[in-house]
Structure formats: structure tokens, C-alpha cells
CSV table of C-alpha atoms in Angstrom, one decimal:
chain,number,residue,atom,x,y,z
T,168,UNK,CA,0.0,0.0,0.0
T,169,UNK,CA,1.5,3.5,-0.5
T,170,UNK,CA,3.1,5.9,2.0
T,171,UNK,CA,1.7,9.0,2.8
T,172,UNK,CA,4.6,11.5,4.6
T,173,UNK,CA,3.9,14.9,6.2
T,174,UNK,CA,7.0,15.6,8.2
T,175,UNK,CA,10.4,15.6,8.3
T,176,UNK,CA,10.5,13.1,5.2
T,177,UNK,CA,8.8,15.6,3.0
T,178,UNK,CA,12.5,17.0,2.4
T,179,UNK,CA,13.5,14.7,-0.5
T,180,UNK,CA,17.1,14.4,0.8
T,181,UNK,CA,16.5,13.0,3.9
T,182,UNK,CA,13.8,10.8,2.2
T,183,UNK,CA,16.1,9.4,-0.2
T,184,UNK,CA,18.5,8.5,2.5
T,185,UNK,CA,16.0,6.6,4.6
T,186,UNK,CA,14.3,5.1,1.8
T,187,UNK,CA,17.6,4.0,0.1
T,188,UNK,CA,15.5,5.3,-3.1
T,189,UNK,CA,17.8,7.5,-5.2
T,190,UNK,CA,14.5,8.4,-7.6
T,191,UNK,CA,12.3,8.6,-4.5
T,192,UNK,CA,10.7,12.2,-5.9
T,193,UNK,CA,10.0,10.6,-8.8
T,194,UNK,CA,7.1,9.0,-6.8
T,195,UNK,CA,5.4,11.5,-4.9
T,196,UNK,CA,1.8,13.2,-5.3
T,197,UNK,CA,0.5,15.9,-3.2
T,198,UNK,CA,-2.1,14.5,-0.6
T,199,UNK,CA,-3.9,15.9,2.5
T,200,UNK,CA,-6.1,14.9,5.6
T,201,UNK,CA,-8.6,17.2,6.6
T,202,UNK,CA,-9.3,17.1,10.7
T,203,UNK,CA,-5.7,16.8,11.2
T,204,UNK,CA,-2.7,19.4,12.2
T,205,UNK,CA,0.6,18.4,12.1
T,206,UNK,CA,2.7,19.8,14.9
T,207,UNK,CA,6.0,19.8,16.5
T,208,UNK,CA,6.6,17.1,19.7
T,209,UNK,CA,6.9,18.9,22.7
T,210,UNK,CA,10.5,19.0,23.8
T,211,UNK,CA,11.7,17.1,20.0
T,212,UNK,CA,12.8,18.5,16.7
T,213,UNK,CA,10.3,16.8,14.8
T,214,UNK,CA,6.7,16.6,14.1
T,215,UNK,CA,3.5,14.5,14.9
T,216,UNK,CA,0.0,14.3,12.8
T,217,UNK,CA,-2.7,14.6,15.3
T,218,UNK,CA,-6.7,15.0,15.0
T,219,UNK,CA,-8.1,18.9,15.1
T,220,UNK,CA,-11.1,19.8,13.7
T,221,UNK,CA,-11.0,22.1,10.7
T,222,UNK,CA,-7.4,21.5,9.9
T,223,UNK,CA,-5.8,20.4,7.3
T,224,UNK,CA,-2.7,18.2,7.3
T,225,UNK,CA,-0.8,18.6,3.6
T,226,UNK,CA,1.6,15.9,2.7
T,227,UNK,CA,2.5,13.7,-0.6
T,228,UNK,CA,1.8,9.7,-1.1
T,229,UNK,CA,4.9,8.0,-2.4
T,230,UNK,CA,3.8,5.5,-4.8
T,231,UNK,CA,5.1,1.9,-5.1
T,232,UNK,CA,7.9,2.0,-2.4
T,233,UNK,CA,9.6,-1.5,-2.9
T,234,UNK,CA,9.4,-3.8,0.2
T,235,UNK,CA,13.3,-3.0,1.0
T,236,UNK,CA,12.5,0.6,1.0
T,237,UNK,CA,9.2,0.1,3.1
T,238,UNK,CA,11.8,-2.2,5.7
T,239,UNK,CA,13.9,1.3,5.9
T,240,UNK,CA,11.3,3.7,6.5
T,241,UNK,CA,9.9,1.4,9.1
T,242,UNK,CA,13.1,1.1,11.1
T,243,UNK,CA,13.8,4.7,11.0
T,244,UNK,CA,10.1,5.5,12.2
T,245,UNK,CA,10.1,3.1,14.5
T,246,UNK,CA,13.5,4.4,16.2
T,247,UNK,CA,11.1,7.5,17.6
T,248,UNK,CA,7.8,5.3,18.3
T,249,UNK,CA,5.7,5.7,15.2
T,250,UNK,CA,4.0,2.7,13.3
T,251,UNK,CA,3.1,2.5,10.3
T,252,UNK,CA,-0.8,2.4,10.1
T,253,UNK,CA,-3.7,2.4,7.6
T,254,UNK,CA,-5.3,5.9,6.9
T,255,UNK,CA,-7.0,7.7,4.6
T,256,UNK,CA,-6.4,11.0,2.7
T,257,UNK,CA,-7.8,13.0,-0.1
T,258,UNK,CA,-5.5,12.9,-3.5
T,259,UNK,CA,-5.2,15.7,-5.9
T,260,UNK,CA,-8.3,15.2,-7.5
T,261,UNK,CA,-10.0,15.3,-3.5
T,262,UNK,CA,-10.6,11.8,-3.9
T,263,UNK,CA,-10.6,9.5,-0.8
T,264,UNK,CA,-7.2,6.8,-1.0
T,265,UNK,CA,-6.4,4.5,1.0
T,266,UNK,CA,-2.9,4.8,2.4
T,267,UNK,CA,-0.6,3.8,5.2
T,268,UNK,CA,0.9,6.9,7.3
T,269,UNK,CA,3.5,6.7,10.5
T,270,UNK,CA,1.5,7.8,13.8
T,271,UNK,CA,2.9,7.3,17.3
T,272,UNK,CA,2.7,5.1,19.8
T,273,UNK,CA,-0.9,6.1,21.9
T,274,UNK,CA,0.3,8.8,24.4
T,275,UNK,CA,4.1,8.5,23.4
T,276,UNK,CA,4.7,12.1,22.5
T,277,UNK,CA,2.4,15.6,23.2
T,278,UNK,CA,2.0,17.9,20.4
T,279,UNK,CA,3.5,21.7,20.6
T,280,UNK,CA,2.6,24.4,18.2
T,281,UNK,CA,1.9,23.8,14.3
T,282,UNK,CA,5.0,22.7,12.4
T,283,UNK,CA,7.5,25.3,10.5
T,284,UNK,CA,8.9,22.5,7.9
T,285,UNK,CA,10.4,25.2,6.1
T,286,UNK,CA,12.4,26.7,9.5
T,287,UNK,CA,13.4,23.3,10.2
T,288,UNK,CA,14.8,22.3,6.6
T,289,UNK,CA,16.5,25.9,6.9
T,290,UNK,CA,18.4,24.9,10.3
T,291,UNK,CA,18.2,21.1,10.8
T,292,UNK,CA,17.3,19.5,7.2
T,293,UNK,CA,21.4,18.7,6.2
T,294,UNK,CA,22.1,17.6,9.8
T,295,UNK,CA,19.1,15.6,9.8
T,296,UNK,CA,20.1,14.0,6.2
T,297,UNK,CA,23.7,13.4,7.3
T,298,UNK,CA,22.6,11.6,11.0
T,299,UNK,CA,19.8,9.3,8.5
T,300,UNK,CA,23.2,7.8,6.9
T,301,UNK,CA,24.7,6.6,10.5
T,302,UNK,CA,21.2,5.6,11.8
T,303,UNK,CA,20.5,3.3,8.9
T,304,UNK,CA,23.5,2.0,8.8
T,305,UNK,CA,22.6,0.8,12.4
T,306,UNK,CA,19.7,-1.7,10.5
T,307,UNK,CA,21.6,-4.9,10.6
T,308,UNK,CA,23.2,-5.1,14.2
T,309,UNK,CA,20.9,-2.3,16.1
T,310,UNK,CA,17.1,-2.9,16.8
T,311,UNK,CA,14.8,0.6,16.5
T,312,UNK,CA,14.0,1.2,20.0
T,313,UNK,CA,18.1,0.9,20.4
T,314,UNK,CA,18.8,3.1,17.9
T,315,UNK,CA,16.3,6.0,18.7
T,316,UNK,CA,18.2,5.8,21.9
T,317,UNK,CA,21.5,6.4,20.3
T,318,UNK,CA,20.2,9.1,17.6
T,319,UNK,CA,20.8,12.2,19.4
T,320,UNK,CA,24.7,10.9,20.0
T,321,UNK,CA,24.3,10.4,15.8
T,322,UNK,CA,22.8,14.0,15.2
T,323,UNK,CA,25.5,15.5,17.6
T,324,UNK,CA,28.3,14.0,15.3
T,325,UNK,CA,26.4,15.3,12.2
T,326,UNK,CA,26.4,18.6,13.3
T,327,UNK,CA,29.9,18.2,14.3
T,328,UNK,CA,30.7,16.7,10.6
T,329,UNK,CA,28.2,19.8,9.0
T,330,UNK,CA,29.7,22.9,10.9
T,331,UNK,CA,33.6,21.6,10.0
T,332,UNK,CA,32.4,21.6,6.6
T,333,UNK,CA,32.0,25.4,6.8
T,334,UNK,CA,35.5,26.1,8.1
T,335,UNK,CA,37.7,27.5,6.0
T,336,UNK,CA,41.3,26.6,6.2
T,337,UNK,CA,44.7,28.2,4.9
T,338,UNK,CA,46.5,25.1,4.3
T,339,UNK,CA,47.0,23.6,0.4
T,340,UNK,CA,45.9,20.5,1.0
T,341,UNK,CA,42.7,19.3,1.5
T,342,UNK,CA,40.3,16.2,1.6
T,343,UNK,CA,41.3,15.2,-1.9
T,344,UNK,CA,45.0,14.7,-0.1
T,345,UNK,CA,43.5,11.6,1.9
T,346,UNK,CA,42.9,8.4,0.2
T,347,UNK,CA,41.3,6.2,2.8
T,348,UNK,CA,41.7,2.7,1.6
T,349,UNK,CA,39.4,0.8,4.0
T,350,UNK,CA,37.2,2.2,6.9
T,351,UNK,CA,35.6,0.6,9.7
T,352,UNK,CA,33.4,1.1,13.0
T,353,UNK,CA,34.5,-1.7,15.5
T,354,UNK,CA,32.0,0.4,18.3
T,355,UNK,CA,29.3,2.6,18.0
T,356,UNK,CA,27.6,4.1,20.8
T,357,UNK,CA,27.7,7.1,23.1
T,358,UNK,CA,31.2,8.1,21.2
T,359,UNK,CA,31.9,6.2,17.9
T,360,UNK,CA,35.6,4.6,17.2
T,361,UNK,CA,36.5,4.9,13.3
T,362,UNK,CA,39.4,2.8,12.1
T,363,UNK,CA,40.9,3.6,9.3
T,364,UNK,CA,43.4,2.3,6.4
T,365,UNK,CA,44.7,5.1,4.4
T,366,UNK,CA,47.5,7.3,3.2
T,367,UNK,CA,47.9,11.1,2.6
T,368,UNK,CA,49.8,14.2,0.9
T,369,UNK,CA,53.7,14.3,2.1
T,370,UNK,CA,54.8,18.1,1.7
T,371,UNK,CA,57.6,16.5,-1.3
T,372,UNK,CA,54.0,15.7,-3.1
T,373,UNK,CA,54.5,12.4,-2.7
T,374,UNK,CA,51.8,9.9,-1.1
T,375,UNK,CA,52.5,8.5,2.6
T,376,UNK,CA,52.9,4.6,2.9
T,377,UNK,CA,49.6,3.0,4.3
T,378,UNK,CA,49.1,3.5,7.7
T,379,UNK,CA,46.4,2.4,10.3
T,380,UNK,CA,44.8,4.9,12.5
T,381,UNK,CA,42.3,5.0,15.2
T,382,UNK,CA,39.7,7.8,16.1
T,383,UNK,CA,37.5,8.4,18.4
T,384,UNK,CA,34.7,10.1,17.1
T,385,UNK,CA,33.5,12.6,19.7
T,386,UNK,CA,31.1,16.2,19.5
T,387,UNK,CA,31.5,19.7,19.5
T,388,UNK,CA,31.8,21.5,22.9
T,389,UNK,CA,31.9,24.8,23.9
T,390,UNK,CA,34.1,25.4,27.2
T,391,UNK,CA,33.7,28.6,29.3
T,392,UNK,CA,35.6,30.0,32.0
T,393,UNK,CA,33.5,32.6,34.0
T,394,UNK,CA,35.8,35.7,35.2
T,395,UNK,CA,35.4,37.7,38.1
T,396,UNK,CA,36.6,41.1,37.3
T,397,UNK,CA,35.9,42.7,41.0
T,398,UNK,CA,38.0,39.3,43.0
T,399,UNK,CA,40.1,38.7,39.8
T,400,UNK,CA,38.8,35.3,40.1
T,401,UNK,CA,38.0,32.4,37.4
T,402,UNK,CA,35.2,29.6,38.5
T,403,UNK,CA,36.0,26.4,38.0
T,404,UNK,CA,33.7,23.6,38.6
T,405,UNK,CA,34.3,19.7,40.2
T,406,UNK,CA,32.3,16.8,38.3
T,407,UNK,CA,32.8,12.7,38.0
T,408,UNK,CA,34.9,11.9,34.9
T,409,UNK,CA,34.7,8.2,34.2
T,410,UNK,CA,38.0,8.7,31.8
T,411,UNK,CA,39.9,8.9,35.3
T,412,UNK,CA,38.0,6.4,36.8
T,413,UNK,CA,38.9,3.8,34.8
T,414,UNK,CA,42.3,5.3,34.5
T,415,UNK,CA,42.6,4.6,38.2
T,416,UNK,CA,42.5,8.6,39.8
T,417,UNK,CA,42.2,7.8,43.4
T,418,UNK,CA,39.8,10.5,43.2
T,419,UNK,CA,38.0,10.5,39.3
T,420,UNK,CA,36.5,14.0,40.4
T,421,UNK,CA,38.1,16.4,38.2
T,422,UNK,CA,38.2,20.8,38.6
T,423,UNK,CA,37.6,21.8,34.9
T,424,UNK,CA,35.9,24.7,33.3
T,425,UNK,CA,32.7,24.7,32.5
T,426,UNK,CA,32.5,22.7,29.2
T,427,UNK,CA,29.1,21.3,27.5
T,428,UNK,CA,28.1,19.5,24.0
T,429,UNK,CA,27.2,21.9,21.3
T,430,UNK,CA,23.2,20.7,20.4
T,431,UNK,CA,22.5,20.2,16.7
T,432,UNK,CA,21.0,23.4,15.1
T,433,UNK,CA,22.5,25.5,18.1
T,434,UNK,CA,25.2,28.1,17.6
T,435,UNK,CA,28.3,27.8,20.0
T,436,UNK,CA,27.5,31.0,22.2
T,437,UNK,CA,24.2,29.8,23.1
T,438,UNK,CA,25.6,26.6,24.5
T,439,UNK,CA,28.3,28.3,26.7
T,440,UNK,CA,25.7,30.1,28.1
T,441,UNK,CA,23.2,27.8,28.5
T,442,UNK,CA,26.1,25.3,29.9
T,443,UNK,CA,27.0,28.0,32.3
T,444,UNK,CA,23.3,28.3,33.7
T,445,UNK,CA,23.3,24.0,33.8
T,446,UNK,CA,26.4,23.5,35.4
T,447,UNK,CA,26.7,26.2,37.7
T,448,UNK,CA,24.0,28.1,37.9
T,449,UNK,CA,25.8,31.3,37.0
T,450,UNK,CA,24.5,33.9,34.4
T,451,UNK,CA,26.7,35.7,32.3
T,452,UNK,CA,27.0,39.1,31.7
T,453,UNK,CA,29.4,39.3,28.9
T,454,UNK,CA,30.6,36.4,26.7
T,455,UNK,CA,33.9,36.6,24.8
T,456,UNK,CA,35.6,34.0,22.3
T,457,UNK,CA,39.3,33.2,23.0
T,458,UNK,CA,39.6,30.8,20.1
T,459,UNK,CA,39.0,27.4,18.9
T,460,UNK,CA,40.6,24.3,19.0
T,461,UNK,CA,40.4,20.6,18.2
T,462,UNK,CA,40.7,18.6,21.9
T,463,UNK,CA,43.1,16.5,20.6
T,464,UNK,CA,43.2,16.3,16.5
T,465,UNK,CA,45.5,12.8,17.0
């Protein structure tokens, strides 16, 4: 039976990813439900369909999805408790069809106000699109309620990935320097580990013998140090680090600044000061960059 999409799908890249369908647009018709609103999920990203009289929910039906395709959609739906049920829309010629369409789970999520698809293509959309290639890649070792668990670790690496993308840097070499010969993920979870086969650029022009590196895959963070300009003081604050732990620090509770991950669709100012307000409950009169670093680019 054919798909009828309202939300986040609509954008055709992200659809294509999911779906694994390269000529996906190549199957969609506008569509609509009247009685129904679709809205964003209070305290989520994305949206929900939901019953409201004298609205009209606009989508498209995607015609003759193969059954692999279908199998995709379904895992990534299902990842953020939504099934895939039988409904009924109008079609272009406001004719009743009979569809399927992904609702969730009876009193999983609580709609917010109406959904801005084009606010959240403009700010999430590519992120979204890039974190859909990790979390289907998931499909053969990770069940859906596990990976919906794991997403927003995914979409934090995406949006690390997307805003590195945007940096511009002086050197002349670049990506095209790298030939990675073989890639693999031995873990995946919280923090990914890439292992990689590859060789790059010397500065004679010549390429490097294959070599075998390690990464772990980690987020952006913003780190703030609070000053106080009357006591000339900096605030530092004490938390549990399990790195130390297992490293066997008699005492794994380390003084730091203040240091948070960087949300997807959020600029690095507004997490330091919204870390600042977590962590130590201190609000910021002034916020100044000192610069920007990779932890540790090894």
C-alpha cells in the first residue's frame, strides 16, 4: 500500500536516504487529511500528525515504495515510536485513498505548536540527512527502539561533521590529499571509534605509505571559564569523569571549566551560556571568544 509522509521526510534528501530510493521524488503526489494538524513534539525537533477539527494536514503519497524501501522507512520511524498504520487521505483530484501513514505510539509524544517545515529544513534539514546515513547503517546489528536511543549521540556527530564543513582553512591540501583505503566502525555508541586504512599528501608531493589509525569520534563543545573582574577570580567547577576512573585517579572528580556539547541546530555562544546556567548556575553578563581548538586532532 502507498506511503503517505507529512513531516520531516517531506525534504526529498532525507527521504532518499531513509528510503535507500535514489528516484524517490520521482514518486510523490500531493495529498492531504482534513481534521488533522501536524505539529511539532513537545521538547523534539520533529513533528507528529494529530486529530483537530478544521485542519488540514498537507503531505504527498509516495507510490510503489519496494518492500526494502518500506523495511527502511519502518526502522527509522520506529526508532522514535511511530508505526506504520492504515489511513486515509484525499488525492489531488480530493478523492478519498487509501494509504498507510506513520503515527505514534498512543500517548508516546504531546504535540507543541503547528509545524515550520520550512524553519526546520533551513536549520536542521542537512544535519538531519547526514545523522539518517549513521542511523540506517545501524539496521543490521541495532534494533529501532536501540537506535532511537543512540540518535541524538548520531545527530551531535552530524552537526559536528556539518559545521567543520563550513571552516575554512589556509593550508593547500585538502580532503582530496587523503585516500582512505578501508574504513571501519569496530564500536558505535555514546562516542563512535573509526578505524581507518589510508594514506595522505607528504609536503615533497608524494603519497605516505599505508598506515592504520584509530579515532575516536567525539562532538563539539563549547568550554567557558567565567571571570570575576571585582575578585580577579575564574570559576572552576568539580564533576565525576569516568575517563579517570577507569584510569585509576584515586579521586576520578576532576576541577575543569565549565565545558558542554554543542546541540545540533545551536550556535556555539548559546551553548556556553546555556552550559554555564546547567552547570553552575551562574549567568553571564558578557561572553567573549578566545579561540577554537580541536581537543586533541591525533
Amino acid at each position: 500500500m502507498d506511503l503517505f509522509i507529512f513531516g520531516t521526510l517531506l525534504h526529498v534528501p532525507l527521504l532518499e536516504v531513509v528510503s535507500g530510493d535514489a528516484k524517490v521524488a520521482d514518486r510523490l503526489t500531493w495529498a492531504a487529511r482534513s481534521g488533522y494538524a501536524v505539529s511539532r513534539v513537545e521538547g523534539q525537533v520533529f513533528p507528529m500528525i494529530h486529530p483537530v477539527q478544521d485542519a488540514i494536514a498537507a503531505g504527498v503519497i509516495v507510490e510503489g515504495l519496494e518492500d526494502a524501501a518500506l523495511a527502511r522507512l519502518d526502522y527509522y520511524e520506529k526508532a522514535f515510536g511511530y508505526d506504520r498504520v492504515e489511513f486515509v487521505v484525499l488525492d489531488g483530484n480530493d478523492q478519498p485513498r487509501n494509504v498507510t501513514a506513520y503515527l505514534p505510539e498512543e500517548g508516546r509524544w504531546t504535540p507543541a505548536e503547528l509545524w515550520d517545515r520550512q524553519k526546520w529544513i533551513d536549520t536542521l534539514g542537512e544535519i538531519t540527512a547526514m545523522t539518517a546515513h549513521e542511523a540506517l547503517a545501524a539496521m543490521d546489528y541495532l534494533g529501532a527502539p536501540d537506535m532511537g536511543r543512540r540518535y541524538p549521540a548520531m545527530m551531535a556527530r552530524a552537526a559536528s561533521r556539518y559545521r567543520a564543513m563550513k571552516e575554512t582553512k589556509t593550508s593547500g591540501f585538502g580532503r582530496k590529499d587523503v585516500d582512505v583505503i578501508q574504513a571501519r566502525t569496530p564500536y558505535a555508541g555514546f562516542i563512535n571509534i573509526e578505524e581507518l586504512d589510508l594514506t595522505f599528501r607528504r609536503f615533497d608531493g608524494s603519497m605516505s605509505d599505508p598506515v592504520n589509525r584509530a579515532v575516536m569520534v567525539g562532538v563539539d563543545c563549547a568550554i567557558v571559564l567565567p571571570y570575576d573582574p571585582v575578585r580577579d577570580r575564574v570559576l572552576l567547577i568539580e564533576q565525576f569523569r569516568p575517563g579517570a576512573f577507569v584510569g585509576g585517579d584515586p579521586n576520578p572528580w576532576t576541577i575543569e571549566p565549565i565545558a558542554g556539547r554543542i546541540d545540533p541546530g545551536e550556535e556555539p555562544e548559546d551553548a556556553a551560556w546555556r552550559e554555564t546556567e546547567e552547570e553552575a548556575g551562574v549567568t553571564l553578563r558578557d561572553l567573549r571568544c578566545v579561540s577554537a581548538a580541536y581537543p586533541s586532532p591525533g
